[in-house]
């Protein structure tokens, strides 16, 4: 934070804010007495894991709570206006005009029935800031500043006709329409791919600086907040952990929780010796072309996965990495090519595979919530594969289930008769792992297994997978869009873009230049903890382009 | 003045109903325990009242011969006698005891409706789950057939079929059950389709589970809540439909005591300012209200738990 | 735009196909008669000669598909054959009754649609308030009432005192105003039953919509509640509301049968019930075909309209 900003007048003061949420017919606290002060033109990063109450606190800065929530205590003072005492009309006059909001999903937050420019003009016209034609002119100007393609024309499209990254920028422009004093950004880039994220981040940062707008930037991503914020506040389950200016916070966090957050990305798998020449890979994908209808999603894909090795398949949404998994499991028979298991071709359709073939290849899913039958207890969820494939019954089956629970570090006596709904997110994912292990497979596909989890929990899952791999000689195919996860777990990397493998090789080579241009773009787009990272990156790219 | 008195009576009736609901809920919470008691404690008074009414109807249906002072078809006096002992609710158009027939009506009308709903459910949900799970041509064929059958309004369709097959109780049950099975099929299929796309179903398929286990262990337990609520709703529809048909004279045939027919047989009294024909109609209305109140609460709970 | 027209054309084609199949079902159902139409008309005691004569008269000696085609072609020209009960042309029987039934249904719809949409939107706006709970309980109660119960209560309350007639007589000389007065009770009965359904569905559709992120966005832009509803919710609510209205108008078609019988109203429903009792099969077939066609057309219109109100379909990428 610069001293200039520190000395600016105070814009927003929240004192001892308490917010309750209604669940099961009773109120329970979501925010438990948080203070917050924001100066004019200052950007505060609000960071925490899911359930920390970041969005709730951000919305409270507008005097707003979602249905089923209420502010039960504290004071909110916005530029001399007491938002706790203000009536609805006063608050409405502020919202959109002096305090604006940018939502996580622009695609869902734009009204599908109206053109972008109509939605842009609504706040300025309704709040009496400018006329309709002025607003339209202004919109084009801001679209240009947000580096949107065809700024003159894009506003006349409907939301579903514009891509996600562009919509997110159009929404930031819309928030700027009345030149507010404060904007709440609620995870504006979380739903975007890394390469798109860069564009949105830089556009947001520039425009906030240009208009000297204060902002509360909510995110769970430390590296992102490091680029955007002057100061950072860390929340944990509705309580403030600590607050400091960005550089201080990154270099010397005070609290243990913050330190663990910072330390998360330390896990890295040691380099494995190269696979001996002539070894038959466990799984071999040979010249596979596959797709739905007449569209090819995968175009001539080749890669091998060896025993005790992890191959990370990396790519952005739509690159075809999940489709590759569907081909291997037999859910999507390929149009051309085949999948070999221990050198023997697998039948393309899973229905034609025998039990042994099904047993050897298991899968762990991204969303443990949808991957575990909510009505079955862990005893059956984990025990069923052992019963089916290994013919275990009665006592032997219970014993095996308990062993598996031990393996995933869950106390058997406590957990064996629980339902998935009685588990935390990380525990559910562990059950997913146990279910895969129960079949005693040689090969496991891990489909984005950590991306729905908080960083600390994800770290635990990666360590567990690593340990199990050496214990049971497993081969992993690790599908992910997150390069930090790749660093942590992979031996080899396959980079995919639009259904093709653009680069593949050992991890160490992949993270060293020279790269394929797309890999380069992907690698360089991953935010780093350095607060100057975005500035440097943009300068480098500009220099290259120039 | 008369309107005021009517309004007063309505207010008293509502207050009494809610009071009865409150008492029933207090009693039910006291005798149950665990999650059931917790659920009951959160039940709104309307739902508690509904459960009480349903329970009473079941008791009356079971103990009809004990409760009714006269036999179902026995002519006990002259026609349309006033409300005086021993005929507490008077006699009907043939001189049968109105109260006894109302009591037996609980058994006949509710019994037939329940049997029909159960049959419709057995057919509709089995086919619906099967269509969603197996997919492909089976789903296509079944869905198209159901689309066509549903494109004919159900009362009209049943009138047509009853004309052709005649109006015995068995035909009545079969015809209504077939027509209603199409609605159940629709719901069961769409519920199951939302479940079939879940990863745990994919996992079960990749594990090599058979169709039977897929449906009974993986899909059905997750489809139970909406299906149970639908059973309540379907029951109301079937019950109202059968009553309407009986009222029109093509449903349950005399001399069987049935509430719909009883309204029809005694309808002339209305024009003389006698409320007696409203009693069987009210009996129908009260049960459907009760079931709807309970279903509404169950649906509310199910949607609340999802969030 | 062309994509939309193809969709609509497909939907229309499907609707016609549905109607065609329904006509086969309605015609074919009589083929399932235990025994045969002729014996069911004449009874078991008929002599073989009279049976043969009536078979010839009805064309029962022809193969089924020929009879179906003859029936369909004639029906399309408005000729539904003759009634078995009174030997009059069915088209004459249906003529004025169809008009009467449409009059009653439209009368009820004219009150019910605006009323229930308004109540539904209000209940959604003030959801979980006393108003909403009371409206909800009331609607649930009136959905649960059989139509004849509602009808008799109305007769008991409103016709007893002589305010409105309990029997809705209609003839050629009845003026429009007089017709409105005489059919007030049947129309009110239908309105009460349909309004409850429609109100609940409208409320559910709107509440579903109000949970959308773009509604929250509109509120966070400081728009007043009225504008949020009219400008942001309503354009997106069109499709669900159209569906709700169509569903309930279709429900009216069924409801009208019972109500006509209670009020002795000379409409199609009454004709159908009478004919069912007399097992006058050609009349039942004709009326069933008309009801089914109306039902299919209503659903078809709703589908087309909601397609046209969907911005994602109208403005393609």
PDB file of N, CA and C in Angstrom, chain A residues 6-65:
ATOM      1  N   UNK A   6      -2.987   5.515   2.070  1.00  0.00           N
ATOM      2  CA  UNK A   6      -3.237   5.394   3.498  1.00  0.00           C
ATOM      3  C   UNK A   6      -3.769   6.708   4.068  1.00  0.00           C
ATOM      4  N   UNK A   7      -3.311   7.818   3.478  1.00  0.00           N
ATOM      5  CA  UNK A   7      -3.702   9.106   4.024  1.00  0.00           C
ATOM      6  C   UNK A   7      -4.998   9.654   3.448  1.00  0.00           C
ATOM      7  N   UNK A   8      -5.619   8.903   2.538  1.00  0.00           N
ATOM      8  CA  UNK A   8      -6.873   9.382   1.965  1.00  0.00           C
ATOM      9  C   UNK A   8      -7.999   9.284   2.992  1.00  0.00           C
ATOM     10  N   UNK A   9      -9.085  10.040   2.776  1.00  0.00           N
ATOM     11  CA  UNK A   9     -10.187   9.975   3.740  1.00  0.00           C
ATOM     12  C   UNK A   9     -10.839   8.601   3.756  1.00  0.00           C
ATOM     13  N   UNK A  10     -11.416   8.266   4.885  1.00  0.00           N
ATOM     14  CA  UNK A  10     -12.072   6.973   5.050  1.00  0.00           C
ATOM     15  C   UNK A  10     -13.374   6.955   4.267  1.00  0.00           C
ATOM     16  N   UNK A  11     -13.648   5.829   3.545  1.00  0.00           N
ATOM     17  CA  UNK A  11     -14.873   5.716   2.762  1.00  0.00           C
ATOM     18  C   UNK A  11     -15.888   4.824   3.470  1.00  0.00           C
ATOM     19  N   UNK A  12     -15.396   3.675   3.952  1.00  0.00           N
ATOM     20  CA  UNK A  12     -16.308   2.681   4.528  1.00  0.00           C
ATOM     21  C   UNK A  12     -15.767   2.206   5.865  1.00  0.00           C
ATOM     22  N   UNK A  13     -16.616   2.219   6.865  1.00  0.00           N
ATOM     23  CA  UNK A  13     -16.231   1.673   8.168  1.00  0.00           C
ATOM     24  C   UNK A  13     -17.271   0.667   8.602  1.00  0.00           C
ATOM     25  N   UNK A  14     -16.852  -0.554   8.866  1.00  0.00           N
ATOM     26  CA  UNK A  14     -17.766  -1.560   9.418  1.00  0.00           C
ATOM     27  C   UNK A  14     -17.196  -1.956  10.769  1.00  0.00           C
ATOM     28  N   UNK A  15     -18.060  -1.938  11.782  1.00  0.00           N
ATOM     29  CA  UNK A  15     -17.597  -2.230  13.136  1.00  0.00           C
ATOM     30  C   UNK A  15     -18.375  -3.399  13.722  1.00  0.00           C
ATOM     31  N   UNK A  16     -17.637  -4.409  14.185  1.00  0.00           N
ATOM     32  CA  UNK A  16     -18.245  -5.516  14.924  1.00  0.00           C
ATOM     33  C   UNK A  16     -19.472  -6.095  14.194  1.00  0.00           C
ATOM     34  N   UNK A  17     -19.287  -6.356  12.900  1.00  0.00           N
ATOM     35  CA  UNK A  17     -20.395  -6.860  12.091  1.00  0.00           C
ATOM     36  C   UNK A  17     -20.706  -8.311  12.468  1.00  0.00           C
ATOM     37  N   UNK A  18     -21.974  -8.565  12.734  1.00  0.00           N
ATOM     38  CA  UNK A  18     -22.437  -9.927  13.018  1.00  0.00           C
ATOM     39  C   UNK A  18     -23.574 -10.257  12.057  1.00  0.00           C
ATOM     40  N   UNK A  19     -23.429 -11.378  11.364  1.00  0.00           N
ATOM     41  CA  UNK A  19     -24.471 -11.788  10.416  1.00  0.00           C
ATOM     42  C   UNK A  19     -24.857 -13.236  10.711  1.00  0.00           C
ATOM     43  N   UNK A  20     -26.161 -13.469  10.724  1.00  0.00           N
ATOM     44  CA  UNK A  20     -26.668 -14.827  10.980  1.00  0.00           C
ATOM     45  C   UNK A  20     -27.282 -15.403   9.718  1.00  0.00           C
ATOM     46  N   UNK A  21     -27.198 -16.714   9.599  1.00  0.00           N
ATOM     47  CA  UNK A  21     -27.870 -17.394   8.504  1.00  0.00           C
ATOM     48  C   UNK A  21     -28.888 -18.361   9.079  1.00  0.00           C
ATOM     49  N   UNK A  22     -29.987 -18.559   8.332  1.00  0.00           N
ATOM     50  CA  UNK A  22     -31.044 -19.413   8.833  1.00  0.00           C
ATOM     51  C   UNK A  22     -30.878 -20.800   8.238  1.00  0.00           C
ATOM     52  N   UNK A  23     -30.793 -21.802   9.115  1.00  0.00           N
ATOM     53  CA  UNK A  23     -30.785 -23.169   8.591  1.00  0.00           C
ATOM     54  C   UNK A  23     -31.474 -24.038   9.628  1.00  0.00           C
ATOM     55  N   UNK A  24     -32.236 -25.007   9.142  1.00  0.00           N
ATOM     56  CA  UNK A  24     -32.992 -25.881  10.044  1.00  0.00           C
ATOM     57  C   UNK A  24     -33.835 -25.093  11.035  1.00  0.00           C
ATOM     58  N   UNK A  25     -34.498 -24.050  10.552  1.00  0.00           N
ATOM     59  CA  UNK A  25     -35.430 -23.298  11.390  1.00  0.00           C
ATOM     60  C   UNK A  25     -34.757 -22.555  12.535  1.00  0.00           C
ATOM     61  N   UNK A  26     -33.428 -22.408  12.506  1.00  0.00           N
ATOM     62  CA  UNK A  26     -32.822 -21.571  13.544  1.00  0.00           C
ATOM     63  C   UNK A  26     -31.664 -20.758  12.976  1.00  0.00           C
ATOM     64  N   UNK A  27     -31.317 -19.686  13.699  1.00  0.00           N
ATOM     65  CA  UNK A  27     -30.268 -18.785  13.224  1.00  0.00           C
ATOM     66  C   UNK A  27     -28.928 -19.238  13.776  1.00  0.00           C
ATOM     67  N   UNK A  28     -27.917 -19.290  12.881  1.00  0.00           N
ATOM     68  CA  UNK A  28     -26.577 -19.567  13.373  1.00  0.00           C
ATOM     69  C   UNK A  28     -25.637 -18.537  12.755  1.00  0.00           C
ATOM     70  N   UNK A  29     -24.587 -18.161  13.486  1.00  0.00           N
ATOM     71  CA  UNK A  29     -23.749 -17.053  13.021  1.00  0.00           C
ATOM     72  C   UNK A  29     -22.907 -17.423  11.797  1.00  0.00           C
ATOM     73  N   UNK A  30     -22.826 -16.495  10.829  1.00  0.00           N
ATOM     74  CA  UNK A  30     -21.947 -16.675   9.664  1.00  0.00           C
ATOM     75  C   UNK A  30     -20.735 -15.748   9.819  1.00  0.00           C
ATOM     76  N   UNK A  31     -21.006 -14.515  10.232  1.00  0.00           N
ATOM     77  CA  UNK A  31     -19.935 -13.545  10.499  1.00  0.00           C
ATOM     78  C   UNK A  31     -20.012 -13.206  11.986  1.00  0.00           C
ATOM     79  N   UNK A  32     -18.872 -13.344  12.663  1.00  0.00           N
ATOM     80  CA  UNK A  32     -18.912 -13.234  14.124  1.00  0.00           C
ATOM     81  C   UNK A  32     -18.139 -12.014  14.620  1.00  0.00           C
ATOM     82  N   UNK A  33     -18.567 -10.841  14.217  1.00  0.00           N
ATOM     83  CA  UNK A  33     -17.943  -9.644  14.755  1.00  0.00           C
ATOM     84  C   UNK A  33     -16.668  -9.254  14.032  1.00  0.00           C
ATOM     85  N   UNK A  34     -16.770  -8.799  12.788  1.00  0.00           N
ATOM     86  CA  UNK A  34     -15.601  -8.414  11.996  1.00  0.00           C
ATOM     87  C   UNK A  34     -15.586  -6.895  11.822  1.00  0.00           C
ATOM     88  N   UNK A  35     -14.401  -6.304  11.906  1.00  0.00           N
ATOM     89  CA  UNK A  35     -14.226  -4.875  11.624  1.00  0.00           C
ATOM     90  C   UNK A  35     -13.595  -4.718  10.252  1.00  0.00           C
ATOM     91  N   UNK A  36     -13.927  -3.605   9.601  1.00  0.00           N
ATOM     92  CA  UNK A  36     -13.338  -3.385   8.284  1.00  0.00           C
ATOM     93  C   UNK A  36     -13.317  -1.880   8.027  1.00  0.00           C
ATOM     94  N   UNK A  37     -12.156  -1.379   7.573  1.00  0.00           N
ATOM     95  CA  UNK A  37     -12.063   0.042   7.217  1.00  0.00           C
ATOM     96  C   UNK A  37     -11.453   0.142   5.827  1.00  0.00           C
ATOM     97  N   UNK A  38     -12.034   0.998   4.998  1.00  0.00           N
ATOM     98  CA  UNK A  38     -11.542   1.127   3.631  1.00  0.00           C
ATOM     99  C   UNK A  38     -11.446   2.611   3.311  1.00  0.00           C
ATOM    100  N   UNK A  39     -10.270   3.028   2.819  1.00  0.00           N
ATOM    101  CA  UNK A  39     -10.115   4.424   2.418  1.00  0.00           C
ATOM    102  C   UNK A  39     -10.551   4.598   0.975  1.00  0.00           C
ATOM    103  N   UNK A  40     -10.759   5.857   0.591  1.00  0.00           N
ATOM    104  CA  UNK A  40     -11.130   6.122  -0.807  1.00  0.00           C
ATOM    105  C   UNK A  40     -10.024   5.627  -1.728  1.00  0.00           C
ATOM    106  N   UNK A  41     -10.389   4.973  -2.805  1.00  0.00           N
ATOM    107  CA  UNK A  41      -9.424   4.537  -3.798  1.00  0.00           C
ATOM    108  C   UNK A  41      -8.581   3.338  -3.394  1.00  0.00           C
ATOM    109  N   UNK A  42      -8.896   2.750  -2.261  1.00  0.00           N
ATOM    110  CA  UNK A  42      -8.086   1.653  -1.759  1.00  0.00           C
ATOM    111  C   UNK A  42      -8.706   0.305  -2.138  1.00  0.00           C
ATOM    112  N   UNK A  43      -7.860  -0.708  -2.384  1.00  0.00           N
ATOM    113  CA  UNK A  43      -8.385  -2.036  -2.708  1.00  0.00           C
ATOM    114  C   UNK A  43      -8.055  -3.003  -1.574  1.00  0.00           C
ATOM    115  N   UNK A  44      -9.123  -3.587  -1.013  1.00  0.00           N
ATOM    116  CA  UNK A  44      -8.940  -4.549   0.064  1.00  0.00           C
ATOM    117  C   UNK A  44      -9.194  -5.950  -0.484  1.00  0.00           C
ATOM    118  N   UNK A  45      -8.244  -6.842  -0.270  1.00  0.00           N
ATOM    119  CA  UNK A  45      -8.455  -8.229  -0.659  1.00  0.00           C
ATOM    120  C   UNK A  45      -9.053  -8.987   0.505  1.00  0.00           C
ATOM    121  N   UNK A  46     -10.172  -9.673   0.251  1.00  0.00           N
ATOM    122  CA  UNK A  46     -10.833 -10.441   1.302  1.00  0.00           C
ATOM    123  C   UNK A  46     -10.605 -11.900   0.955  1.00  0.00           C
ATOM    124  N   UNK A  47      -9.890 -12.619   1.815  1.00  0.00           N
ATOM    125  CA  UNK A  47      -9.501 -13.964   1.405  1.00  0.00           C
ATOM    126  C   UNK A  47      -9.871 -14.973   2.474  1.00  0.00           C
ATOM    127  N   UNK A  48     -10.171 -16.181   2.055  1.00  0.00           N
ATOM    128  CA  UNK A  48     -10.533 -17.229   2.992  1.00  0.00           C
ATOM    129  C   UNK A  48     -11.047 -18.429   2.220  1.00  0.00           C
ATOM    130  N   UNK A  49     -11.182 -19.567   2.936  1.00  0.00           N
ATOM    131  CA  UNK A  49     -11.662 -20.773   2.267  1.00  0.00           C
ATOM    132  C   UNK A  49     -13.172 -20.717   2.140  1.00  0.00           C
ATOM    133  N   UNK A  50     -13.757 -21.712   1.484  1.00  0.00           N
ATOM    134  CA  UNK A  50     -15.210 -21.685   1.317  1.00  0.00           C
ATOM    135  C   UNK A  50     -15.859 -21.772   2.698  1.00  0.00           C
ATOM    136  N   UNK A  51     -16.944 -21.029   2.881  1.00  0.00           N
ATOM    137  CA  UNK A  51     -17.617 -21.011   4.163  1.00  0.00           C
ATOM    138  C   UNK A  51     -17.015 -20.019   5.147  1.00  0.00           C
ATOM    139  N   UNK A  52     -16.031 -19.233   4.692  1.00  0.00           N
ATOM    140  CA  UNK A  52     -15.420 -18.265   5.599  1.00  0.00           C
ATOM    141  C   UNK A  52     -16.316 -17.042   5.773  1.00  0.00           C
ATOM    142  N   UNK A  53     -17.261 -16.825   4.871  1.00  0.00           N
ATOM    143  CA  UNK A  53     -18.182 -15.699   4.984  1.00  0.00           C
ATOM    144  C   UNK A  53     -17.748 -14.481   4.188  1.00  0.00           C
ATOM    145  N   UNK A  54     -16.870 -14.694   3.181  1.00  0.00           N
ATOM    146  CA  UNK A  54     -16.351 -13.560   2.404  1.00  0.00           C
ATOM    147  C   UNK A  54     -17.458 -12.826   1.656  1.00  0.00           C
ATOM    148  N   UNK A  55     -18.281 -13.585   0.896  1.00  0.00           N
ATOM    149  CA  UNK A  55     -19.324 -12.937   0.093  1.00  0.00           C
ATOM    150  C   UNK A  55     -20.346 -12.251   0.980  1.00  0.00           C
ATOM    151  N   UNK A  56     -20.713 -12.923   2.074  1.00  0.00           N
ATOM    152  CA  UNK A  56     -21.699 -12.351   2.990  1.00  0.00           C
ATOM    153  C   UNK A  56     -21.210 -11.008   3.513  1.00  0.00           C
ATOM    154  N   UNK A  57     -19.929 -10.952   3.881  1.00  0.00           N
ATOM    155  CA  UNK A  57     -19.364  -9.708   4.398  1.00  0.00           C
ATOM    156  C   UNK A  57     -19.314  -8.650   3.296  1.00  0.00           C
ATOM    157  N   UNK A  58     -18.931  -9.088   2.080  1.00  0.00           N
ATOM    158  CA  UNK A  58     -18.859  -8.155   0.954  1.00  0.00           C
ATOM    159  C   UNK A  58     -20.208  -7.527   0.670  1.00  0.00           C
ATOM    160  N   UNK A  59     -21.263  -8.355   0.653  1.00  0.00           N
ATOM    161  CA  UNK A  59     -22.608  -7.835   0.385  1.00  0.00           C
ATOM    162  C   UNK A  59     -23.076  -6.923   1.516  1.00  0.00           C
ATOM    163  N   UNK A  60     -22.651  -7.240   2.742  1.00  0.00           N
ATOM    164  CA  UNK A  60     -23.060  -6.412   3.878  1.00  0.00           C
ATOM    165  C   UNK A  60     -22.524  -4.992   3.725  1.00  0.00           C
ATOM    166  N   UNK A  61     -21.407  -4.852   3.016  1.00  0.00           N
ATOM    167  CA  UNK A  61     -20.865  -3.511   2.785  1.00  0.00           C
ATOM    168  C   UNK A  61     -21.822  -2.673   1.953  1.00  0.00           C
ATOM    169  N   UNK A  62     -22.773  -3.329   1.271  1.00  0.00           N
ATOM    170  CA  UNK A  62     -23.798  -2.601   0.524  1.00  0.00           C
ATOM    171  C   UNK A  62     -25.082  -2.505   1.343  1.00  0.00           C
ATOM    172  N   UNK A  63     -25.028  -2.942   2.581  1.00  0.00           N
ATOM    173  CA  UNK A  63     -26.239  -2.969   3.400  1.00  0.00           C
ATOM    174  C   UNK A  63     -27.198  -4.044   2.935  1.00  0.00           C
ATOM    175  N   UNK A  64     -26.675  -5.081   2.274  1.00  0.00           N
ATOM    176  CA  UNK A  64     -27.518  -6.097   1.642  1.00  0.00           C
ATOM    177  C   UNK A  64     -27.233  -7.461   2.247  1.00  0.00           C
ATOM    178  N   UNK A  65     -28.289  -8.241   2.482  1.00  0.00           N
ATOM    179  CA  UNK A  65     -28.084  -9.636   2.846  1.00  0.00           C
ATOM    180  C   UNK A  65     -28.946 -10.491   1.933  1.00  0.00           C
TER     181      UNK A  65
END
